[in-house]
PDB file of C-alpha atoms in Angstrom:
ATOM      1  CA  MET J 201       6.124  10.359 -17.659  1.00  0.00           C
ATOM      2  CA  ARG J 202       6.245   7.240 -19.769  1.00  0.00           C
ATOM      3  CA  LEU J 203       3.819   7.070 -22.708  1.00  0.00           C
ATOM      4  CA  TRP J 204       2.247   3.815 -21.526  1.00  0.00           C
ATOM      5  CA  LEU J 205       1.501   5.384 -18.131  1.00  0.00           C
ATOM      6  CA  GLN J 206      -0.021   8.420 -19.839  1.00  0.00           C
ATOM      7  CA  GLN J 207      -2.289   6.084 -21.813  1.00  0.00           C
ATOM      8  CA  LEU J 208      -3.238   4.252 -18.620  1.00  0.00           C
ATOM      9  CA  ASN J 209      -4.073   7.617 -17.021  1.00  0.00           C
ATOM     10  CA  GLU J 210      -6.555   8.355 -19.795  1.00  0.00           C
ATOM     11  CA  ILE J 211      -8.225   4.972 -19.287  1.00  0.00           C
ATOM     12  CA  GLU J 212      -8.195   4.913 -15.486  1.00  0.00           C
ATOM     13  CA  ALA J 213      -8.908   8.573 -14.627  1.00  0.00           C
ATOM     14  CA  PRO J 214     -12.671   8.388 -15.385  1.00  0.00           C
ATOM     15  CA  LEU J 215     -12.933   5.271 -13.229  1.00  0.00           C
ATOM     16  CA  CYS J 216     -11.047   6.964 -10.385  1.00  0.00           C
ATOM     17  CA  ARG J 217     -13.252  10.052 -10.693  1.00  0.00           C
ATOM     18  CA  ALA J 218     -16.417   7.943 -10.464  1.00  0.00           C
ATOM     19  CA  TRP J 219     -15.165   6.043  -7.397  1.00  0.00           C
ATOM     20  CA  ALA J 220     -13.951   9.188  -5.644  1.00  0.00           C
ATOM     21  CA  THR J 221     -17.238  11.006  -6.322  1.00  0.00           C
ATOM     22  CA  ARG J 222     -19.352   8.117  -5.060  1.00  0.00           C
ATOM     23  CA  SER J 223     -17.187   7.758  -1.971  1.00  0.00           C
ATOM     24  CA  LEU J 224     -17.503  11.433  -1.078  1.00  0.00           C
ATOM     25  CA  GLU J 225     -21.282  11.209  -1.457  1.00  0.00           C
ATOM     26  CA  ARG J 226     -21.382   8.336   1.024  1.00  0.00           C
ATOM     27  CA  ARG J 227     -19.433   9.486   4.059  1.00  0.00           C
ATOM     28  CA  TRP J 228     -20.162   6.244   5.912  1.00  0.00           C
ATOM     29  CA  VAL J 229     -18.119   4.452   3.235  1.00  0.00           C
ATOM     30  CA  TYR J 230     -15.492   7.140   2.908  1.00  0.00           C
ATOM     31  CA  ARG J 231     -14.488   7.644   6.571  1.00  0.00           C
ATOM     32  CA  PRO J 232     -13.390   4.046   7.248  1.00  0.00           C
ATOM     33  CA  PHE J 233     -11.066   4.228   4.233  1.00  0.00           C
ATOM     34  CA  VAL J 234      -9.512   7.408   5.635  1.00  0.00           C
ATOM     35  CA  ILE J 235      -8.857   5.597   8.926  1.00  0.00           C
ATOM     36  CA  VAL J 236      -7.426   2.514   7.197  1.00  0.00           C
ATOM     37  CA  SER J 237      -5.206   4.678   5.008  1.00  0.00           C
ATOM     38  CA  ARG J 238      -3.842   6.508   8.059  1.00  0.00           C
ATOM     39  CA  LEU J 239      -3.166   3.217   9.849  1.00  0.00           C
ATOM     40  CA  GLY J 240      -1.423   2.017   6.681  1.00  0.00           C
ATOM     41  CA  ASP J 241       0.965   5.000   6.943  1.00  0.00           C
ATOM     42  CA  GLY J 242       2.925   2.749   9.297  1.00  0.00           C
ATOM     43  CA  VAL J 243       1.149   2.895  12.665  1.00  0.00           C
ATOM     44  CA  PHE J 244      -0.458  -0.526  12.220  1.00  0.00           C
ATOM     45  CA  TRP J 245       2.713  -2.231  10.964  1.00  0.00           C
ATOM     46  CA  TYR J 246       5.098  -0.715  13.493  1.00  0.00           C
ATOM     47  CA  SER J 247       2.674  -1.550  16.296  1.00  0.00           C
ATOM     48  CA  LEU J 248       2.596  -5.162  15.107  1.00  0.00           C
ATOM     49  CA  ILE J 249       6.400  -5.269  14.932  1.00  0.00           C
ATOM     50  CA  ALA J 250       6.619  -3.870  18.481  1.00  0.00           C
ATOM     51  CA  ILE J 251       4.041  -6.318  19.867  1.00  0.00           C
ATOM     52  CA  LEU J 252       5.513  -9.493  18.346  1.00  0.00           C
ATOM     53  CA  PRO J 253       8.570  -9.709  20.667  1.00  0.00           C
ATOM     54  CA  VAL J 254       6.370  -8.973  23.670  1.00  0.00           C
ATOM     55  CA  VAL J 255       4.017 -11.869  22.932  1.00  0.00           C
ATOM     56  CA  ASP J 256       6.478 -14.308  21.343  1.00  0.00           C
ATOM     57  CA  GLY J 257       9.933 -13.358  22.594  1.00  0.00           C
ATOM     58  CA  TRP J 258      12.928 -14.099  20.391  1.00  0.00           C
ATOM     59  CA  ASP J 259      10.812 -15.519  17.542  1.00  0.00           C
ATOM     60  CA  GLY J 260       8.741 -12.338  17.511  1.00  0.00           C
ATOM     61  CA  LEU J 261      11.900 -10.234  17.407  1.00  0.00           C
ATOM     62  CA  ILE J 262      13.269 -12.232  14.469  1.00  0.00           C
ATOM     63  CA  THR J 263       9.979 -11.774  12.628  1.00  0.00           C
ATOM     64  CA  GLY J 264       9.991  -8.033  13.311  1.00  0.00           C
ATOM     65  CA  VAL J 265      13.566  -7.618  12.087  1.00  0.00           C
ATOM     66  CA  HIS J 266      12.738  -9.609   8.952  1.00  0.00           C
ATOM     67  CA  MET J 267       9.684  -7.396   8.336  1.00  0.00           C
ATOM     68  CA  LEU J 268      11.748  -4.223   8.809  1.00  0.00           C
ATOM     69  CA  ALA J 269      14.528  -5.409   6.491  1.00  0.00           C
ATOM     70  CA  THR J 270      12.004  -6.268   3.783  1.00  0.00           C
ATOM     71  CA  SER J 271      10.298  -2.924   4.327  1.00  0.00           C
ATOM     72  CA  PHE J 272      13.580  -1.072   3.848  1.00  0.00           C
ATOM     73  CA  VAL J 273      14.175  -2.769   0.490  1.00  0.00           C
ATOM     74  CA  ALA J 274      10.556  -2.025  -0.475  1.00  0.00           C
ATOM     75  CA  LEU J 275      11.016   1.645   0.440  1.00  0.00           C
ATOM     76  CA  VAL J 276      14.143   2.022  -1.675  1.00  0.00           C
ATOM     77  CA  LEU J 277      12.512   0.236  -4.603  1.00  0.00           C
ATOM     78  CA  TYR J 278       9.212   2.106  -4.659  1.00  0.00           C
ATOM     79  CA  LYS J 279      10.861   5.514  -4.145  1.00  0.00           C
ATOM     80  CA  SER J 280      13.151   4.733  -7.068  1.00  0.00           C
ATOM     81  CA  LEU J 281      10.211   3.673  -9.240  1.00  0.00           C
ATOM     82  CA  LYS J 282       8.188   6.759  -8.312  1.00  0.00           C
ATOM     83  CA  GLY J 283      11.122   9.016  -9.147  1.00  0.00           C
ATOM     84  CA  THR J 284      11.668   7.263 -12.460  1.00  0.00           C
ATOM     85  CA  THR J 285       8.077   7.002 -13.680  1.00  0.00           C
ATOM     86  CA  ARG J 286       6.784  10.297 -12.218  1.00  0.00           C
ATOM     87  CA  ARG J 287       3.179   9.325 -12.734  1.00  0.00           C
ATOM     88  CA  GLU J 288       0.895  12.057 -11.426  1.00  0.00           C
ATOM     89  CA  ARG J 289      -1.675  10.987  -8.858  1.00  0.00           C
ATOM     90  CA  PRO J 290      -5.292  10.888 -10.046  1.00  0.00           C
ATOM     91  CA  CYS J 291      -6.073  13.842  -7.771  1.00  0.00           C
ATOM     92  CA  HIS J 292      -3.364  15.870  -9.576  1.00  0.00           C
ATOM     93  CA  PHE J 293      -4.026  14.586 -13.086  1.00  0.00           C
ATOM     94  CA  ALA J 294      -7.812  14.622 -13.414  1.00  0.00           C
ATOM     95  CA  ALA J 295     -10.276  17.376 -12.593  1.00  0.00           C
ATOM     96  CA  GLY J 296     -12.980  16.433 -10.131  1.00  0.00           C
ATOM     97  CA  ILE J 297     -10.877  14.147  -7.953  1.00  0.00           C
ATOM     98  CA  THR J 298     -10.235  15.515  -4.488  1.00  0.00           C
ATOM     99  CA  PRO J 299      -7.813  13.483  -2.380  1.00  0.00           C
ATOM    100  CA  GLY J 300      -9.413  11.995   0.705  1.00  0.00           C
ATOM    101  CA  VAL J 301      -6.220  12.553   2.688  1.00  0.00           C
ATOM    102  CA  PRO J 302      -3.193  14.673   1.816  1.00  0.00           C
ATOM    103  CA  PRO J 303      -0.783  12.682  -0.372  1.00  0.00           C
ATOM    104  CA  LEU J 304       2.569  11.900   1.226  1.00  0.00           C
ATOM    105  CA  ASP J 305       4.376  12.683  -2.031  1.00  0.00           C
ATOM    106  CA  ARG J 306       3.682  13.844  -5.594  1.00  0.00           C
ATOM    107  CA  TYR J 307       3.731  10.639  -7.619  1.00  0.00           C
ATOM    108  CA  SER J 308       1.574   7.545  -7.605  1.00  0.00           C
ATOM    109  CA  PHE J 309       3.303   4.629  -9.346  1.00  0.00           C
ATOM    110  CA  PRO J 310       3.482   2.225  -7.582  1.00  0.00           C
ATOM    111  CA  SER J 311       1.422   2.546  -4.405  1.00  0.00           C
ATOM    112  CA  GLY J 312       3.893   2.554  -1.527  1.00  0.00           C
ATOM    113  CA  HIS J 313       1.170   1.824   1.026  1.00  0.00           C
ATOM    114  CA  THR J 314       0.061  -1.259  -0.896  1.00  0.00           C
ATOM    115  CA  LEU J 315       3.590  -2.462  -1.628  1.00  0.00           C
ATOM    116  CA  GLN J 316       4.562  -2.184   2.043  1.00  0.00           C
ATOM    117  CA  ALA J 317       1.312  -3.767   3.274  1.00  0.00           C
ATOM    118  CA  VAL J 318       1.696  -6.776   0.982  1.00  0.00           C
ATOM    119  CA  ALA J 319       5.400  -7.201   1.813  1.00  0.00           C
ATOM    120  CA  PHE J 320       4.732  -6.917   5.569  1.00  0.00           C
ATOM    121  CA  THR J 321       1.813  -9.336   5.364  1.00  0.00           C
ATOM    122  CA  THR J 322       3.737 -11.884   3.304  1.00  0.00           C
ATOM    123  CA  VAL J 323       6.631 -11.985   5.768  1.00  0.00           C
ATOM    124  CA  ALA J 324       4.422 -11.929   8.873  1.00  0.00           C
ATOM    125  CA  LEU J 325       2.259 -14.788   7.569  1.00  0.00           C
ATOM    126  CA  TYR J 326       5.327 -16.922   6.914  1.00  0.00           C
ATOM    127  CA  TYR J 327       6.031 -16.873  10.659  1.00  0.00           C
ATOM    128  CA  TYR J 328       2.464 -16.529  11.967  1.00  0.00           C
ATOM    129  CA  PRO J 329      -0.106 -17.984   9.522  1.00  0.00           C
ATOM    130  CA  SER J 330      -2.865 -17.527  12.104  1.00  0.00           C
ATOM    131  CA  LEU J 331      -2.571 -13.745  11.631  1.00  0.00           C
ATOM    132  CA  ALA J 332      -4.064 -14.100   8.132  1.00  0.00           C
ATOM    133  CA  VAL J 333      -7.551 -13.474   9.518  1.00  0.00           C
ATOM    134  CA  MET J 334      -6.449  -9.976  10.539  1.00  0.00           C
ATOM    135  CA  LEU J 335      -3.668  -9.091   8.090  1.00  0.00           C
ATOM    136  CA  VAL J 336      -5.196 -10.122   4.759  1.00  0.00           C
ATOM    137  CA  PRO J 337      -8.409  -8.065   5.161  1.00  0.00           C
ATOM    138  CA  PHE J 338      -6.425  -5.094   6.468  1.00  0.00           C
ATOM    139  CA  THR J 339      -4.019  -5.264   3.522  1.00  0.00           C
ATOM    140  CA  LEU J 340      -6.911  -5.463   1.053  1.00  0.00           C
ATOM    141  CA  LEU J 341      -8.536  -2.449   2.712  1.00  0.00           C
ATOM    142  CA  VAL J 342      -5.283  -0.470   2.547  1.00  0.00           C
ATOM    143  CA  ALA J 343      -5.020  -1.221  -1.176  1.00  0.00           C
ATOM    144  CA  ALA J 344      -8.658  -0.273  -1.797  1.00  0.00           C
ATOM    145  CA  SER J 345      -8.341   2.901   0.280  1.00  0.00           C
ATOM    146  CA  ARG J 346      -5.644   4.252  -1.993  1.00  0.00           C
ATOM    147  CA  VAL J 347      -8.002   4.154  -4.993  1.00  0.00           C
ATOM    148  CA  VAL J 348     -11.178   5.159  -3.138  1.00  0.00           C
ATOM    149  CA  LEU J 349      -9.430   8.218  -1.680  1.00  0.00           C
ATOM    150  CA  GLY J 350      -8.273   9.399  -5.119  1.00  0.00           C
ATOM    151  CA  LEU J 351      -4.583   8.859  -4.402  1.00  0.00           C
ATOM    152  CA  HIS J 352      -3.838   5.987  -6.785  1.00  0.00           C
ATOM    153  CA  TYR J 353      -4.977   4.380  -9.982  1.00  0.00           C
ATOM    154  CA  PRO J 354      -5.994   0.704  -9.865  1.00  0.00           C
ATOM    155  CA  SER J 355      -2.873  -0.217 -11.845  1.00  0.00           C
ATOM    156  CA  ASP J 356      -0.665   1.453  -9.183  1.00  0.00           C
ATOM    157  CA  VAL J 357      -2.191  -0.856  -6.596  1.00  0.00           C
ATOM    158  CA  LEU J 358      -2.038  -3.991  -8.765  1.00  0.00           C
ATOM    159  CA  VAL J 359       1.625  -3.491  -9.647  1.00  0.00           C
ATOM    160  CA  ALA J 360       2.458  -2.670  -6.016  1.00  0.00           C
ATOM    161  CA  THR J 361       0.727  -5.887  -4.935  1.00  0.00           C
ATOM    162  CA  ALA J 362       2.869  -7.931  -7.317  1.00  0.00           C
ATOM    163  CA  ILE J 363       6.081  -6.183  -6.243  1.00  0.00           C
ATOM    164  CA  GLY J 364       5.257  -6.484  -2.529  1.00  0.00           C
ATOM    165  CA  LEU J 365       4.459 -10.173  -2.881  1.00  0.00           C
ATOM    166  CA  GLY J 366       7.644 -10.748  -4.876  1.00  0.00           C
ATOM    167  CA  LEU J 367       9.767  -8.919  -2.303  1.00  0.00           C
ATOM    168  CA  GLY J 368       8.142 -10.755   0.578  1.00  0.00           C
ATOM    169  CA  LEU J 369       8.622 -14.163  -1.031  1.00  0.00           C
ATOM    170  CA  THR J 370      12.195 -13.361  -2.052  1.00  0.00           C
ATOM    171  CA  SER J 371      13.093 -12.270   1.473  1.00  0.00           C
ATOM    172  CA  ILE J 372      11.558 -15.474   2.848  1.00  0.00           C
ATOM    173  CA  ALA J 373      13.530 -17.569   0.357  1.00  0.00           C
ATOM    174  CA  LEU J 374      16.737 -15.780   1.346  1.00  0.00           C
ATOM    175  CA  PHE J 375      16.295 -15.389   5.099  1.00  0.00           C
ATOM    176  CA  GLY J 376      13.250 -17.388   6.241  1.00  0.00           C
TER     177      GLY J 376
END
């Protein structure tokens, strides 16, 4: 792992431990984040992509294809970054952090859930700005869930947000 990520781990691990402990103590807070995280695994986004052509025909199909293409680039990029940085998840690095859901892979940097959510939201809102009322809060909850559930450090989520936004905007500039 890179030295700067190791230093970030030392700074962020106590914060992650405190959040994870508080969340576990308050199940009414914890459970909704588990649900949001599971929906962020892809169910929510793929359902949206499937519904768009049904409700908006050809325009919905174009939007869905654009979202999927951006998602594919995001997947390749974040898997490459995770394999390169190999930053251990907080639940693997620091004692006292139990993951709220089983991690999908070993490494945390950047948050794939957050990167995908931001990229999907950016592209979807280009075509359907009225969906902001639903997509922006959901995306924020997905990002928060990754930290609350002990799966990511705050910096994983912040960097993923920037990358997802950049990918979304770039794909819009190229294909929108």
